[in-house]
Amino acid sequence: MPRGSIDARSDEDLLLAHVRGDPGAFSALVERHHAYLWSVACRTSDNPDDAADALQDALMNAHRMAEQFRSDAKVTSWLHRIVVNACLDRIRRNRVRLTVPIPEFDVAPLADDRDQMAAVDLSVSIGRALDALPPDQRAAVVAVDVEGLSVKEAAERLGVPIGTVKSRCARGRLRLAQSLGHLRDS
């Protein structure tokens, strides 16, 4: 198939073709869903660099584990779960490593105090509050409240029971309410 053309095969057909040795099938699948998978990685990770590394790890894992795909789920759900797991693995690895803080000289602040755009300030505040959540709570809150998935869909994508998603969302929302309580007065 020429580069740039759209492959009309279903996700399942592309994954099966990849397993059977089609050299372009996995690339077509990744091109189709890259923007979505990148957004999942960014929302689940602590920073864009970790998101990029985790997404690369996830795609390599998906490439290698393609023949283990069970058709009882959608390919996008399977890929979503691999990306989230890769992000959570990277977050755990980063916590184990010792870090040395970089001195804060000549570093521009994330948001300008003089900026009158309330939407920018709100976005930064919410982003920071989400970043402060434990990874499992962040993944559940992002899946349900940001991506708009049902609790059942989020449970399938995250590979956990429905009750676990509900409790992680509840705990995460409580933490967010506490972190963002100052915005109620605004």
Short mmCIF file of C-alpha atoms in Angstrom, two decimals:
data_model
loop_
_atom_site.label_atom_id
_atom_site.label_comp_id
_atom_site.label_asym_id
_atom_site.label_seq_id
_atom_site.Cartn_x
_atom_site.Cartn_y
_atom_site.Cartn_z
CA MET A 1 0.00 0.00 0.00
CA PRO A 2 1.51 3.40 -0.97
CA ARG A 3 2.63 5.65 1.86
CA GLY A 4 -0.01 8.17 2.92
CA SER A 5 -2.97 6.13 1.70
CA ILE A 6 -5.55 4.94 4.20
CA ASP A 7 -5.78 1.21 4.87
CA ALA A 8 -9.47 0.23 4.86
CA ARG A 9 -8.95 -2.97 6.87
CA SER A 10 -10.39 -3.12 10.38
CA ASP A 11 -8.10 -2.85 13.40
CA GLU A 12 -8.54 -6.56 14.04
CA ASP A 13 -7.66 -7.39 10.42
CA LEU A 14 -4.55 -5.21 10.57
CA LEU A 15 -3.37 -6.88 13.78
CA LEU A 16 -4.01 -10.33 12.32
CA ALA A 17 -2.16 -9.36 9.14
CA HIS A 18 0.78 -8.18 11.26
CA VAL A 19 0.86 -11.52 13.10
CA ARG A 20 0.83 -13.30 9.72
CA GLY A 21 3.83 -11.28 8.53
CA ASP A 22 2.40 -8.27 6.66
CA PRO A 23 5.22 -5.70 7.06
CA GLY A 24 2.98 -2.63 6.78
CA ALA A 25 -0.02 -3.72 8.84
CA PHE A 26 1.26 -2.70 12.26
CA SER A 27 2.43 0.67 10.94
CA ALA A 28 -1.01 1.31 9.49
CA LEU A 29 -2.60 0.43 12.83
CA VAL A 30 -0.24 2.75 14.73
CA GLU A 31 -0.77 5.61 12.26
CA ARG A 32 -4.53 5.24 12.66
CA HIS A 33 -4.45 5.49 16.46
CA HIS A 34 -1.24 7.40 17.22
CA ALA A 35 -2.91 10.68 18.22
CA TYR A 36 -5.26 8.91 20.62
CA LEU A 37 -2.49 6.77 22.14
CA TRP A 38 -0.26 9.84 22.51
CA SER A 39 -3.02 11.69 24.38
CA VAL A 40 -3.48 8.69 26.70
CA ALA A 41 0.26 8.59 27.38
CA CYS A 42 0.40 12.34 28.07
CA ARG A 43 -2.53 12.26 30.47
CA THR A 44 -1.20 9.22 32.32
CA SER A 45 2.46 10.25 32.55
CA ASP A 46 4.17 12.84 34.69
CA ASN A 47 5.69 14.72 31.75
CA PRO A 48 5.90 14.68 27.93
CA ASP A 49 9.32 13.03 27.87
CA ASP A 50 8.09 10.12 29.97
CA ALA A 51 4.94 9.96 27.83
CA ALA A 52 7.04 9.66 24.66
CA ASP A 53 9.26 6.97 26.16
CA ALA A 54 6.30 5.05 27.56
CA LEU A 55 4.44 5.22 24.24
CA GLN A 56 7.50 3.89 22.43
CA ASP A 57 7.84 1.06 24.97
CA ALA A 58 4.12 0.30 24.66
CA LEU A 59 4.20 0.15 20.86
CA MET A 60 7.22 -2.15 20.93
CA ASN A 61 5.41 -4.38 23.43
CA ALA A 62 2.25 -4.38 21.32
CA HIS A 63 4.31 -5.26 18.23
CA ARG A 64 5.92 -8.20 20.02
CA MET A 65 2.75 -9.38 21.83
CA ALA A 66 0.34 -9.05 18.89
CA GLU A 67 -0.24 -12.78 18.64
CA GLN A 68 -1.41 -12.79 22.29
CA PHE A 69 -4.31 -10.45 21.44
CA ARG A 70 -7.64 -12.05 22.30
CA SER A 71 -10.56 -10.96 20.18
CA ASP A 72 -12.78 -10.53 23.24
CA ALA A 73 -11.83 -6.83 23.36
CA LYS A 74 -11.37 -4.07 20.81
CA VAL A 75 -7.84 -3.50 19.51
CA THR A 76 -7.99 0.10 20.75
CA SER A 77 -8.84 -1.11 24.27
CA TRP A 78 -5.92 -3.53 24.13
CA LEU A 79 -3.55 -0.78 22.94
CA HIS A 80 -4.92 1.64 25.56
CA ARG A 81 -4.20 -0.84 28.32
CA ILE A 82 -0.65 -1.46 27.07
CA VAL A 83 0.04 2.30 26.93
CA VAL A 84 -1.36 2.93 30.43
CA ASN A 85 0.65 0.02 31.85
CA ALA A 86 3.84 1.30 30.18
CA CYS A 87 3.22 4.77 31.65
CA LEU A 88 2.60 3.37 35.13
CA ASP A 89 5.76 1.22 34.86
CA ARG A 90 7.80 4.29 33.91
CA ILE A 91 6.33 6.29 36.82
CA ARG A 92 7.25 3.47 39.23
CA ARG A 93 10.78 3.26 37.80
CA ASN A 94 11.24 7.01 38.12
CA ARG A 95 10.22 6.96 41.79
CA VAL A 96 12.90 4.37 42.53
CA ARG A 97 15.68 6.41 40.91
CA LEU A 98 17.45 9.02 42.98
CA THR A 99 17.11 12.50 41.54
CA VAL A 100 19.10 15.66 42.03
CA PRO A 101 17.05 18.84 41.79
CA ILE A 102 18.12 21.34 39.15
CA PRO A 103 18.70 24.83 40.54
CA GLU A 104 15.85 27.17 39.66
CA PHE A 105 17.63 30.10 38.10
CA ASP A 106 16.52 31.72 34.89
CA VAL A 107 13.52 29.40 34.76
CA ALA A 108 10.35 31.00 33.48
CA PRO A 109 7.29 30.28 35.61
CA LEU A 110 4.74 27.87 34.19
CA ALA A 111 2.01 30.52 34.24
CA ASP A 112 2.52 34.27 34.28
CA ASP A 113 0.87 35.86 37.34
CA ARG A 114 -0.03 38.86 35.18
CA ASP A 115 -1.81 36.68 32.63
CA GLN A 116 -5.47 37.69 32.59
CA MET A 117 -6.65 34.57 30.79
CA ALA A 118 -8.59 32.64 33.40
CA ALA A 119 -8.82 29.60 31.15
CA VAL A 120 -5.03 29.26 31.06
CA ASP A 121 -4.76 29.53 34.85
CA LEU A 122 -7.57 27.04 35.32
CA SER A 123 -5.98 24.60 32.90
CA VAL A 124 -2.61 24.83 34.66
CA SER A 125 -4.24 24.39 38.08
CA ILE A 126 -6.18 21.33 36.95
CA GLY A 127 -3.10 19.88 35.25
CA ARG A 128 -1.04 20.27 38.41
CA ALA A 129 -3.78 18.77 40.53
CA LEU A 130 -4.05 15.78 38.17
CA ASP A 131 -0.26 15.37 38.24
CA ALA A 132 -0.36 15.22 42.04
CA LEU A 133 -2.74 12.24 42.04
CA PRO A 134 -1.33 8.74 42.43
CA PRO A 135 -0.96 7.15 38.96
CA ASP A 136 -3.79 4.63 39.41
CA GLN A 137 -6.24 7.32 40.51
CA ARG A 138 -5.08 9.66 37.71
CA ALA A 139 -5.61 6.94 35.10
CA ALA A 140 -9.15 6.24 36.37
CA VAL A 141 -10.15 9.92 36.64
CA VAL A 142 -8.74 10.73 33.20
CA ALA A 143 -10.50 7.75 31.61
CA VAL A 144 -13.90 8.54 33.15
CA ASP A 145 -13.93 12.31 33.61
CA VAL A 146 -11.65 13.53 30.82
CA GLU A 147 -12.10 10.93 28.08
CA GLY A 148 -15.76 10.40 28.97
CA LEU A 149 -15.62 6.60 29.15
CA SER A 150 -18.23 4.78 31.18
CA VAL A 151 -16.98 3.14 34.37
CA LYS A 152 -17.34 -0.25 32.66
CA GLU A 153 -15.31 0.87 29.62
CA ALA A 154 -12.64 2.38 31.87
CA ALA A 155 -12.45 -0.86 33.86
CA GLU A 156 -11.96 -2.84 30.65
CA ARG A 157 -9.27 -0.49 29.36
CA LEU A 158 -7.41 -0.34 32.66
CA GLY A 159 -7.80 -4.07 33.26
CA VAL A 160 -9.32 -3.71 36.72
CA PRO A 161 -12.76 -4.48 38.23
CA ILE A 162 -15.55 -1.89 37.94
CA GLY A 163 -15.54 -1.35 41.71
CA THR A 164 -11.83 -0.52 41.60
CA VAL A 165 -12.44 2.16 38.97
CA LYS A 166 -15.29 3.61 41.06
CA SER A 167 -13.18 3.77 44.22
CA ARG A 168 -10.14 5.19 42.41
CA CYS A 169 -12.34 7.86 40.81
CA ALA A 170 -13.96 8.70 44.15
CA ARG A 171 -10.60 9.02 45.93
CA GLY A 172 -9.11 10.95 43.02
CA ARG A 173 -12.06 13.34 42.82
CA LEU A 174 -11.87 13.96 46.57
CA ARG A 175 -8.18 14.84 46.27
CA LEU A 176 -8.92 17.06 43.27
CA ALA A 177 -11.69 18.84 45.19
CA GLN A 178 -9.28 19.49 48.05
CA SER A 179 -6.49 20.64 45.72
CA LEU A 180 -8.77 22.86 43.66
CA GLY A 181 -10.99 24.12 46.49
CA HIS A 182 -9.49 27.59 46.15
CA LEU A 183 -11.14 27.90 42.72
CA ARG A 184 -14.66 27.81 44.19
CA ASP A 185 -14.26 31.34 45.53
CA SER A 186 -13.19 32.64 42.10
#
